[in-house]
């Protein structure tokens, strides 16, 4: 694995029962890079993201993060990496309905042992940034889909992750809300130099990425854009 | 994490609060019932313990000498305590049994019966509050005149099995006692309860040797449905909770953190439920004590819990709930991607029927080889058998459910049946859990109904016609079986004093008096007989008549053991000179009345004063009273069975309702989506009904069959009787129970309509 890489997969194979999802997929992502993983339904793009995020462990191959093997860590260790180093935004916000929006954002911090007051204060800062001032005390059922997704974005970014994983983050939103979420996501990622791995089949969403990766039949079969060299500041084509 | 768990449990919004309240109430009801069941078992034991002293003097049966009984005239050697003259007898008033104890202290250190401060002196008596009230309410000639002297005080709780117990301790002089037949000197009172392994029993207390067995089975029959109910309640909204845990796993919660949060949430809800349960128990304790589980009320204080009981419930239930919550999570693969990749449990294997078969084999073994010789051996063998069957039904249930589901899946042609069959086959354990309480209740009901029906085939001491309730019989001879298998009448009394006969005749309502004279060796219709004057027999037409021209006739020695209507019977003539008849001792003295209570009670009072009992024979009583007393233990067990069945059915109904409603809430989303896509509400209703009805009916058939089988084996071994199929009432009640269960399921239909409406689907 190359020196500038923050996260990557090498020859990853993953099957669900008799059904192969990944058949030797490899990918390297640089620090601060925004990569869109595209491909048809059932191609294995979400599985690749789950393997990279340590949610799934590959049957074969290696997953590396910040110079260490992720796939050989225990479930608890991978949970801790997800909690401290990664952020997530999935298609449905995956918010905890019993918690307020503010508490949802603070959840990764609380799970990491940050004291409640400090965690909530840190979470509160995000509401202005995502345009949800005053909505921190609402529960997820009281938010619109776009609002819930922005809360999920804040939750994904609150602990300053090194990598943000986004699986169809605008899949259940209208185009305006989707664009808003993507703008916020890419801006926040740039500000924090956070790597984003974005699974989508929407070309407009992929346009926010620095690079597009196509997954087909379980392999990363083609690339568009170019992996930036280490140290270079990537910029999205949508921004350009 | 504990704080986060508390936050999620206590202030997680309206839905979380509703869930918390429902779980807490359900657990509260379960714990309340659990505590009531434990306390009731304690109270039955305590009540039985209080009968112990009323059995003093009867330790000759089992060789366990827990108190010393001296032969008449024997002095106490090497014992510092002065002996106490003692005579226990029973008496009757208006169908109620009065326990009478005549005592005479021979020194200041003589034993004192429990519940009174000292032995009453001659001419004094201590009396139970209930009997005191009765004594003051009834005319003296009907009751108070039976007891010589005046009231020295009331007997305290320590000496009374129940607040309703009619007990009197009559003080006499030692000289009087020495002449009372059956009186004995004792140095202590019996403390071993009747019916226990080492206990003795002569009619006081529940009194069956299998009391321990009955209470063990009762405890199991009550506790198991309650525990299932608590388990079901704590699983409410499990699916929603698992989804939430998945979301937390996504943002980095470790499996350990999720386990901790789940345990905290369960513990909070269960602890609140335990508090509600204790509150319910203490509020309902006094009304509960008034329910006559055994035919007699409890003292409220006896319906109590020991410290281990309290600790076991207060700590054990929340701890068990936390453990179950953790265990449930281990069975579910809560990955950050959700619970969609749920671990499909392995299908139940056929080994699950083995404990059930082992239980039947246990009972079958003893049916073939005979019951163990010792009481403790019998209790152990039968308890093991019934416990294995009850637990075996719970273990076998999922396998039977799966078998039923597979049959339904093969036959299913409509989508409702297919969905229900697939869901049952996917998780038969959960499906059976909902109906397991009902299945156990059906088993218990079957066993109780069959055993009581079988018991009822034992010969009844019943005499038809008016004579049964109108004729007071004072029996002085007892029927014994001698070596050749022949019955003989043993015992007699002197001829009645003329004054007593006069007083009897003066009682308004007394219609005639029959003196049956003892004549050993005499038989009529194959049973021991005495001789009666035809003139007297004519004055008591309910007891038969003489052949024309006869002066005396042979009549049965014991009318209480003679069945049928005697009014039309013509007894054979007895060739005995009139002069000799009057010289024969008395076998029984029968007083025919008009059936009014004053007449019967006044006659009883005269007879008791004329013939102080103490020969081990019953007091003067009508045949109706004799029948009722013979069936006291049976009635007590019937009462206990009714309480157990009613309680377990109620708990099982609650379990079913909570389980079905919880299942609906968990599947709100798929059901509402099905409705959105055009599925009719009727189809969803069919799914709900089939999901509960298939396991209920499949396992109910086995439970009822097993109930019959186990009862047959028990009846053969322990009761030495062939099984008797209970009457139509049993089948009607069983069918009603099943229909009621289906009704409970139907009661959730409005909830189904509400939670699957288009509005719900949109917000989901």
PDB file of C-alpha atoms in Angstrom, chain B residues 257-459:
ATOM      1  CA  UNK B 257     -21.769  -1.472  25.324  1.00  0.00           C
ATOM      2  CA  UNK B 258     -24.956  -2.623  23.606  1.00  0.00           C
ATOM      3  CA  UNK B 259     -25.284  -5.514  26.064  1.00  0.00           C
ATOM      4  CA  UNK B 260     -24.872  -3.127  28.957  1.00  0.00           C
ATOM      5  CA  UNK B 261     -27.443  -0.678  27.599  1.00  0.00           C
ATOM      6  CA  UNK B 262     -29.899  -3.552  26.963  1.00  0.00           C
ATOM      7  CA  UNK B 263     -29.360  -4.862  30.472  1.00  0.00           C
ATOM      8  CA  UNK B 264     -29.874  -1.397  31.987  1.00  0.00           C
ATOM      9  CA  UNK B 265     -33.068  -0.862  30.004  1.00  0.00           C
ATOM     10  CA  UNK B 266     -34.460  -4.257  30.995  1.00  0.00           C
ATOM     11  CA  UNK B 267     -33.461  -3.775  34.591  1.00  0.00           C
ATOM     12  CA  UNK B 268     -35.138  -0.360  34.800  1.00  0.00           C
ATOM     13  CA  UNK B 269     -38.407  -1.669  33.376  1.00  0.00           C
ATOM     14  CA  UNK B 270     -38.291  -4.832  35.443  1.00  0.00           C
ATOM     15  CA  UNK B 271     -37.307  -3.046  38.639  1.00  0.00           C
ATOM     16  CA  UNK B 272     -40.261  -0.701  38.179  1.00  0.00           C
ATOM     17  CA  UNK B 273     -42.425  -3.779  37.550  1.00  0.00           C
ATOM     18  CA  UNK B 274     -41.094  -5.476  40.670  1.00  0.00           C
ATOM     19  CA  UNK B 275     -41.954  -2.366  42.705  1.00  0.00           C
ATOM     20  CA  UNK B 276     -45.473  -2.362  41.207  1.00  0.00           C
ATOM     21  CA  UNK B 277     -45.747  -6.095  41.895  1.00  0.00           C
ATOM     22  CA  UNK B 278     -44.792  -5.710  45.566  1.00  0.00           C
ATOM     23  CA  UNK B 279     -47.249  -2.800  45.857  1.00  0.00           C
ATOM     24  CA  UNK B 280     -50.013  -4.876  44.282  1.00  0.00           C
ATOM     25  CA  UNK B 281     -49.272  -7.782  46.566  1.00  0.00           C
ATOM     26  CA  UNK B 282     -49.357  -5.717  49.742  1.00  0.00           C
ATOM     27  CA  UNK B 283     -52.528  -3.894  48.685  1.00  0.00           C
ATOM     28  CA  UNK B 284     -54.284  -7.127  47.733  1.00  0.00           C
ATOM     29  CA  UNK B 285     -52.924  -9.243  50.578  1.00  0.00           C
ATOM     30  CA  UNK B 286     -55.877  -8.757  52.913  1.00  0.00           C
ATOM     31  CA  UNK B 287     -58.570  -9.397  50.249  1.00  0.00           C
ATOM     32  CA  UNK B 288     -56.477 -12.324  49.021  1.00  0.00           C
ATOM     33  CA  UNK B 289     -56.422 -13.850  52.509  1.00  0.00           C
ATOM     34  CA  UNK B 290     -60.218 -13.910  52.433  1.00  0.00           C
ATOM     35  CA  UNK B 291     -60.181 -16.270  49.445  1.00  0.00           C
ATOM     36  CA  UNK B 292     -60.525 -19.763  50.808  1.00  0.00           C
ATOM     37  CA  UNK B 293     -57.835 -21.577  48.859  1.00  0.00           C
ATOM     38  CA  UNK B 294     -58.342 -24.662  50.997  1.00  0.00           C
ATOM     39  CA  UNK B 295     -61.896 -24.057  52.145  1.00  0.00           C
ATOM     40  CA  UNK B 296     -60.763 -21.879  55.065  1.00  0.00           C
ATOM     41  CA  UNK B 297     -59.579 -18.282  55.022  1.00  0.00           C
ATOM     42  CA  UNK B 298     -56.008 -17.403  55.880  1.00  0.00           C
ATOM     43  CA  UNK B 299     -54.843 -14.986  58.521  1.00  0.00           C
ATOM     44  CA  UNK B 300     -53.546 -12.013  56.460  1.00  0.00           C
ATOM     45  CA  UNK B 301     -50.250 -12.215  58.343  1.00  0.00           C
ATOM     46  CA  UNK B 302     -49.823 -15.801  57.170  1.00  0.00           C
ATOM     47  CA  UNK B 303     -50.060 -14.756  53.565  1.00  0.00           C
ATOM     48  CA  UNK B 304     -46.526 -13.583  53.965  1.00  0.00           C
ATOM     49  CA  UNK B 305     -43.161 -13.749  52.310  1.00  0.00           C
ATOM     50  CA  UNK B 306     -39.943 -14.864  53.916  1.00  0.00           C
ATOM     51  CA  UNK B 307     -36.814 -12.780  53.494  1.00  0.00           C
ATOM     52  CA  UNK B 308     -35.394 -15.278  50.970  1.00  0.00           C
ATOM     53  CA  UNK B 309     -38.692 -15.063  49.028  1.00  0.00           C
ATOM     54  CA  UNK B 310     -38.509 -11.259  48.952  1.00  0.00           C
ATOM     55  CA  UNK B 311     -34.841 -11.217  47.996  1.00  0.00           C
ATOM     56  CA  UNK B 312     -35.324 -13.900  45.355  1.00  0.00           C
ATOM     57  CA  UNK B 313     -38.064 -11.877  43.648  1.00  0.00           C
ATOM     58  CA  UNK B 314     -36.679  -8.362  44.226  1.00  0.00           C
ATOM     59  CA  UNK B 315     -33.202  -9.266  43.002  1.00  0.00           C
ATOM     60  CA  UNK B 316     -33.885 -12.364  40.967  1.00  0.00           C
ATOM     61  CA  UNK B 317     -36.509 -10.971  38.582  1.00  0.00           C
ATOM     62  CA  UNK B 318     -34.510  -7.883  37.461  1.00  0.00           C
ATOM     63  CA  UNK B 319     -31.333  -9.967  37.338  1.00  0.00           C
ATOM     64  CA  UNK B 320     -33.088 -12.639  35.308  1.00  0.00           C
ATOM     65  CA  UNK B 321     -34.522  -9.976  32.991  1.00  0.00           C
ATOM     66  CA  UNK B 322     -31.056  -8.483  32.468  1.00  0.00           C
ATOM     67  CA  UNK B 323     -29.636 -11.930  31.795  1.00  0.00           C
ATOM     68  CA  UNK B 324     -32.466 -12.706  29.363  1.00  0.00           C
ATOM     69  CA  UNK B 325     -31.875  -9.369  27.607  1.00  0.00           C
ATOM     70  CA  UNK B 326     -28.203 -10.203  27.156  1.00  0.00           C
ATOM     71  CA  UNK B 327     -29.001 -13.727  26.051  1.00  0.00           C
ATOM     72  CA  UNK B 328     -31.580 -12.453  23.552  1.00  0.00           C
ATOM     73  CA  UNK B 329     -28.962 -10.140  22.037  1.00  0.00           C
ATOM     74  CA  UNK B 330     -26.554 -13.008  21.626  1.00  0.00           C
ATOM     75  CA  UNK B 331     -29.142 -14.812  19.534  1.00  0.00           C
ATOM     76  CA  UNK B 332     -29.530 -11.811  17.266  1.00  0.00           C
ATOM     77  CA  UNK B 333     -26.758 -10.636  15.048  1.00  0.00           C
ATOM     78  CA  UNK B 334     -27.031  -6.921  15.665  1.00  0.00           C
ATOM     79  CA  UNK B 335     -24.570  -5.677  13.145  1.00  0.00           C
ATOM     80  CA  UNK B 336     -24.180  -2.027  12.264  1.00  0.00           C
ATOM     81  CA  UNK B 337     -26.198  -2.838   9.168  1.00  0.00           C
ATOM     82  CA  UNK B 338     -29.211  -3.708  11.257  1.00  0.00           C
ATOM     83  CA  UNK B 339     -30.839  -6.936  12.227  1.00  0.00           C
ATOM     84  CA  UNK B 340     -31.703  -7.945   8.709  1.00  0.00           C
ATOM     85  CA  UNK B 341     -28.997 -10.539   8.884  1.00  0.00           C
ATOM     86  CA  UNK B 342     -30.713 -12.056  11.889  1.00  0.00           C
ATOM     87  CA  UNK B 343     -29.298 -15.377  12.903  1.00  0.00           C
ATOM     88  CA  UNK B 344     -31.979 -17.868  11.966  1.00  0.00           C
ATOM     89  CA  UNK B 345     -32.246 -20.188  14.931  1.00  0.00           C
ATOM     90  CA  UNK B 346     -31.663 -23.828  14.246  1.00  0.00           C
ATOM     91  CA  UNK B 347     -34.991 -25.643  13.981  1.00  0.00           C
ATOM     92  CA  UNK B 348     -36.057 -27.463  17.140  1.00  0.00           C
ATOM     93  CA  UNK B 349     -34.924 -31.076  17.200  1.00  0.00           C
ATOM     94  CA  UNK B 350     -36.904 -34.126  18.131  1.00  0.00           C
ATOM     95  CA  UNK B 351     -34.936 -34.564  21.376  1.00  0.00           C
ATOM     96  CA  UNK B 352     -37.217 -31.882  22.791  1.00  0.00           C
ATOM     97  CA  UNK B 353     -39.950 -34.447  23.387  1.00  0.00           C
ATOM     98  CA  UNK B 354     -37.622 -36.578  25.552  1.00  0.00           C
ATOM     99  CA  UNK B 355     -38.252 -34.783  28.911  1.00  0.00           C
ATOM    100  CA  UNK B 356     -41.999 -35.160  28.325  1.00  0.00           C
ATOM    101  CA  UNK B 357     -41.593 -38.859  27.586  1.00  0.00           C
ATOM    102  CA  UNK B 358     -39.262 -39.199  30.586  1.00  0.00           C
ATOM    103  CA  UNK B 359     -41.969 -37.747  32.832  1.00  0.00           C
ATOM    104  CA  UNK B 360     -44.522 -40.215  31.532  1.00  0.00           C
ATOM    105  CA  UNK B 361     -41.964 -43.027  31.849  1.00  0.00           C
ATOM    106  CA  UNK B 362     -41.348 -42.016  35.483  1.00  0.00           C
ATOM    107  CA  UNK B 363     -45.042 -42.305  36.322  1.00  0.00           C
ATOM    108  CA  UNK B 364     -45.334 -45.450  34.195  1.00  0.00           C
ATOM    109  CA  UNK B 365     -42.458 -47.100  36.056  1.00  0.00           C
ATOM    110  CA  UNK B 366     -44.203 -46.670  39.388  1.00  0.00           C
ATOM    111  CA  UNK B 367     -47.523 -47.762  37.894  1.00  0.00           C
ATOM    112  CA  UNK B 368     -45.886 -51.045  36.878  1.00  0.00           C
ATOM    113  CA  UNK B 369     -43.599 -51.579  39.866  1.00  0.00           C
ATOM    114  CA  UNK B 370     -45.728 -49.969  42.564  1.00  0.00           C
ATOM    115  CA  UNK B 371     -45.209 -46.757  44.468  1.00  0.00           C
ATOM    116  CA  UNK B 372     -42.220 -46.320  46.799  1.00  0.00           C
ATOM    117  CA  UNK B 373     -42.856 -47.440  50.347  1.00  0.00           C
ATOM    118  CA  UNK B 374     -42.044 -44.171  52.083  1.00  0.00           C
ATOM    119  CA  UNK B 375     -44.044 -40.996  51.853  1.00  0.00           C
ATOM    120  CA  UNK B 376     -40.935 -39.032  50.948  1.00  0.00           C
ATOM    121  CA  UNK B 377     -40.178 -41.532  48.191  1.00  0.00           C
ATOM    122  CA  UNK B 378     -43.694 -41.154  46.822  1.00  0.00           C
ATOM    123  CA  UNK B 379     -43.497 -37.373  46.942  1.00  0.00           C
ATOM    124  CA  UNK B 380     -40.148 -37.417  45.185  1.00  0.00           C
ATOM    125  CA  UNK B 381     -41.228 -39.861  42.489  1.00  0.00           C
ATOM    126  CA  UNK B 382     -44.531 -38.161  41.663  1.00  0.00           C
ATOM    127  CA  UNK B 383     -43.112 -34.636  41.911  1.00  0.00           C
ATOM    128  CA  UNK B 384     -40.327 -35.638  39.551  1.00  0.00           C
ATOM    129  CA  UNK B 385     -42.801 -37.179  37.124  1.00  0.00           C
ATOM    130  CA  UNK B 386     -45.194 -34.232  37.053  1.00  0.00           C
ATOM    131  CA  UNK B 387     -42.367 -31.666  37.003  1.00  0.00           C
ATOM    132  CA  UNK B 388     -40.772 -33.464  34.041  1.00  0.00           C
ATOM    133  CA  UNK B 389     -44.093 -33.479  32.206  1.00  0.00           C
ATOM    134  CA  UNK B 390     -44.826 -29.791  32.879  1.00  0.00           C
ATOM    135  CA  UNK B 391     -41.315 -28.688  31.920  1.00  0.00           C
ATOM    136  CA  UNK B 392     -41.325 -31.245  29.104  1.00  0.00           C
ATOM    137  CA  UNK B 393     -44.425 -29.657  27.583  1.00  0.00           C
ATOM    138  CA  UNK B 394     -42.665 -26.280  27.550  1.00  0.00           C
ATOM    139  CA  UNK B 395     -39.556 -27.820  25.982  1.00  0.00           C
ATOM    140  CA  UNK B 396     -41.453 -29.932  23.443  1.00  0.00           C
ATOM    141  CA  UNK B 397     -43.800 -27.088  22.483  1.00  0.00           C
ATOM    142  CA  UNK B 398     -41.551 -25.483  19.829  1.00  0.00           C
ATOM    143  CA  UNK B 399     -40.937 -28.821  18.107  1.00  0.00           C
ATOM    144  CA  UNK B 400     -44.648 -29.591  18.050  1.00  0.00           C
ATOM    145  CA  UNK B 401     -45.318 -26.062  16.779  1.00  0.00           C
ATOM    146  CA  UNK B 402     -42.824 -26.559  13.983  1.00  0.00           C
ATOM    147  CA  UNK B 403     -44.416 -29.872  13.061  1.00  0.00           C
ATOM    148  CA  UNK B 404     -47.835 -28.194  12.960  1.00  0.00           C
ATOM    149  CA  UNK B 405     -46.440 -25.321  10.894  1.00  0.00           C
ATOM    150  CA  UNK B 406     -44.959 -27.719   8.342  1.00  0.00           C
ATOM    151  CA  UNK B 407     -48.268 -29.493   7.966  1.00  0.00           C
ATOM    152  CA  UNK B 408     -49.973 -26.121   7.502  1.00  0.00           C
ATOM    153  CA  UNK B 409     -47.358 -24.983   4.983  1.00  0.00           C
ATOM    154  CA  UNK B 410     -47.973 -28.105   2.891  1.00  0.00           C
ATOM    155  CA  UNK B 411     -51.726 -27.541   2.953  1.00  0.00           C
ATOM    156  CA  UNK B 412     -51.630 -23.745   2.610  1.00  0.00           C
ATOM    157  CA  UNK B 413     -53.242 -22.425  -0.519  1.00  0.00           C
ATOM    158  CA  UNK B 414     -53.972 -18.866   0.617  1.00  0.00           C
ATOM    159  CA  UNK B 415     -51.403 -16.192   1.335  1.00  0.00           C
ATOM    160  CA  UNK B 416     -52.506 -15.716   4.955  1.00  0.00           C
ATOM    161  CA  UNK B 417     -51.878 -19.362   5.814  1.00  0.00           C
ATOM    162  CA  UNK B 418     -48.606 -19.355   3.906  1.00  0.00           C
ATOM    163  CA  UNK B 419     -47.247 -16.270   5.704  1.00  0.00           C
ATOM    164  CA  UNK B 420     -48.319 -17.679   9.091  1.00  0.00           C
ATOM    165  CA  UNK B 421     -46.794 -21.074   8.335  1.00  0.00           C
ATOM    166  CA  UNK B 422     -43.490 -19.567   7.230  1.00  0.00           C
ATOM    167  CA  UNK B 423     -43.284 -17.346  10.284  1.00  0.00           C
ATOM    168  CA  UNK B 424     -44.106 -20.259  12.601  1.00  0.00           C
ATOM    169  CA  UNK B 425     -41.509 -22.448  10.933  1.00  0.00           C
ATOM    170  CA  UNK B 426     -38.960 -19.605  11.099  1.00  0.00           C
ATOM    171  CA  UNK B 427     -39.252 -19.130  14.848  1.00  0.00           C
ATOM    172  CA  UNK B 428     -41.439 -21.792  16.465  1.00  0.00           C
ATOM    173  CA  UNK B 429     -40.020 -20.972  19.886  1.00  0.00           C
ATOM    174  CA  UNK B 430     -41.428 -17.454  19.866  1.00  0.00           C
ATOM    175  CA  UNK B 431     -44.737 -18.698  18.473  1.00  0.00           C
ATOM    176  CA  UNK B 432     -45.088 -21.332  21.164  1.00  0.00           C
ATOM    177  CA  UNK B 433     -44.046 -18.960  23.929  1.00  0.00           C
ATOM    178  CA  UNK B 434     -47.234 -16.985  23.361  1.00  0.00           C
ATOM    179  CA  UNK B 435     -49.457 -19.975  24.038  1.00  0.00           C
ATOM    180  CA  UNK B 436     -47.270 -21.948  26.447  1.00  0.00           C
ATOM    181  CA  UNK B 437     -49.128 -20.654  29.499  1.00  0.00           C
ATOM    182  CA  UNK B 438     -52.446 -21.788  28.045  1.00  0.00           C
ATOM    183  CA  UNK B 439     -51.024 -25.181  27.197  1.00  0.00           C
ATOM    184  CA  UNK B 440     -49.812 -25.633  30.786  1.00  0.00           C
ATOM    185  CA  UNK B 441     -53.173 -24.481  32.130  1.00  0.00           C
ATOM    186  CA  UNK B 442     -54.914 -27.066  29.930  1.00  0.00           C
ATOM    187  CA  UNK B 443     -52.622 -29.794  31.239  1.00  0.00           C
ATOM    188  CA  UNK B 444     -53.220 -28.807  34.857  1.00  0.00           C
ATOM    189  CA  UNK B 445     -56.956 -28.513  34.301  1.00  0.00           C
ATOM    190  CA  UNK B 446     -57.054 -31.950  32.675  1.00  0.00           C
ATOM    191  CA  UNK B 447     -55.096 -33.605  35.484  1.00  0.00           C
ATOM    192  CA  UNK B 448     -57.247 -31.947  38.157  1.00  0.00           C
ATOM    193  CA  UNK B 449     -60.525 -32.803  36.399  1.00  0.00           C
ATOM    194  CA  UNK B 450     -59.547 -36.417  35.731  1.00  0.00           C
ATOM    195  CA  UNK B 451     -58.201 -37.072  39.235  1.00  0.00           C
ATOM    196  CA  UNK B 452     -61.209 -35.503  40.918  1.00  0.00           C
ATOM    197  CA  UNK B 453     -63.567 -37.489  38.653  1.00  0.00           C
ATOM    198  CA  UNK B 454     -61.616 -40.630  39.503  1.00  0.00           C
ATOM    199  CA  UNK B 455     -61.658 -39.835  43.213  1.00  0.00           C
ATOM    200  CA  UNK B 456     -65.411 -39.353  43.013  1.00  0.00           C
ATOM    201  CA  UNK B 457     -65.850 -42.995  42.019  1.00  0.00           C
ATOM    202  CA  UNK B 458     -64.817 -44.050  45.525  1.00  0.00           C
ATOM    203  CA  UNK B 459     -67.858 -45.217  47.437  1.00  0.00           C
TER     204      UNK B 459
END
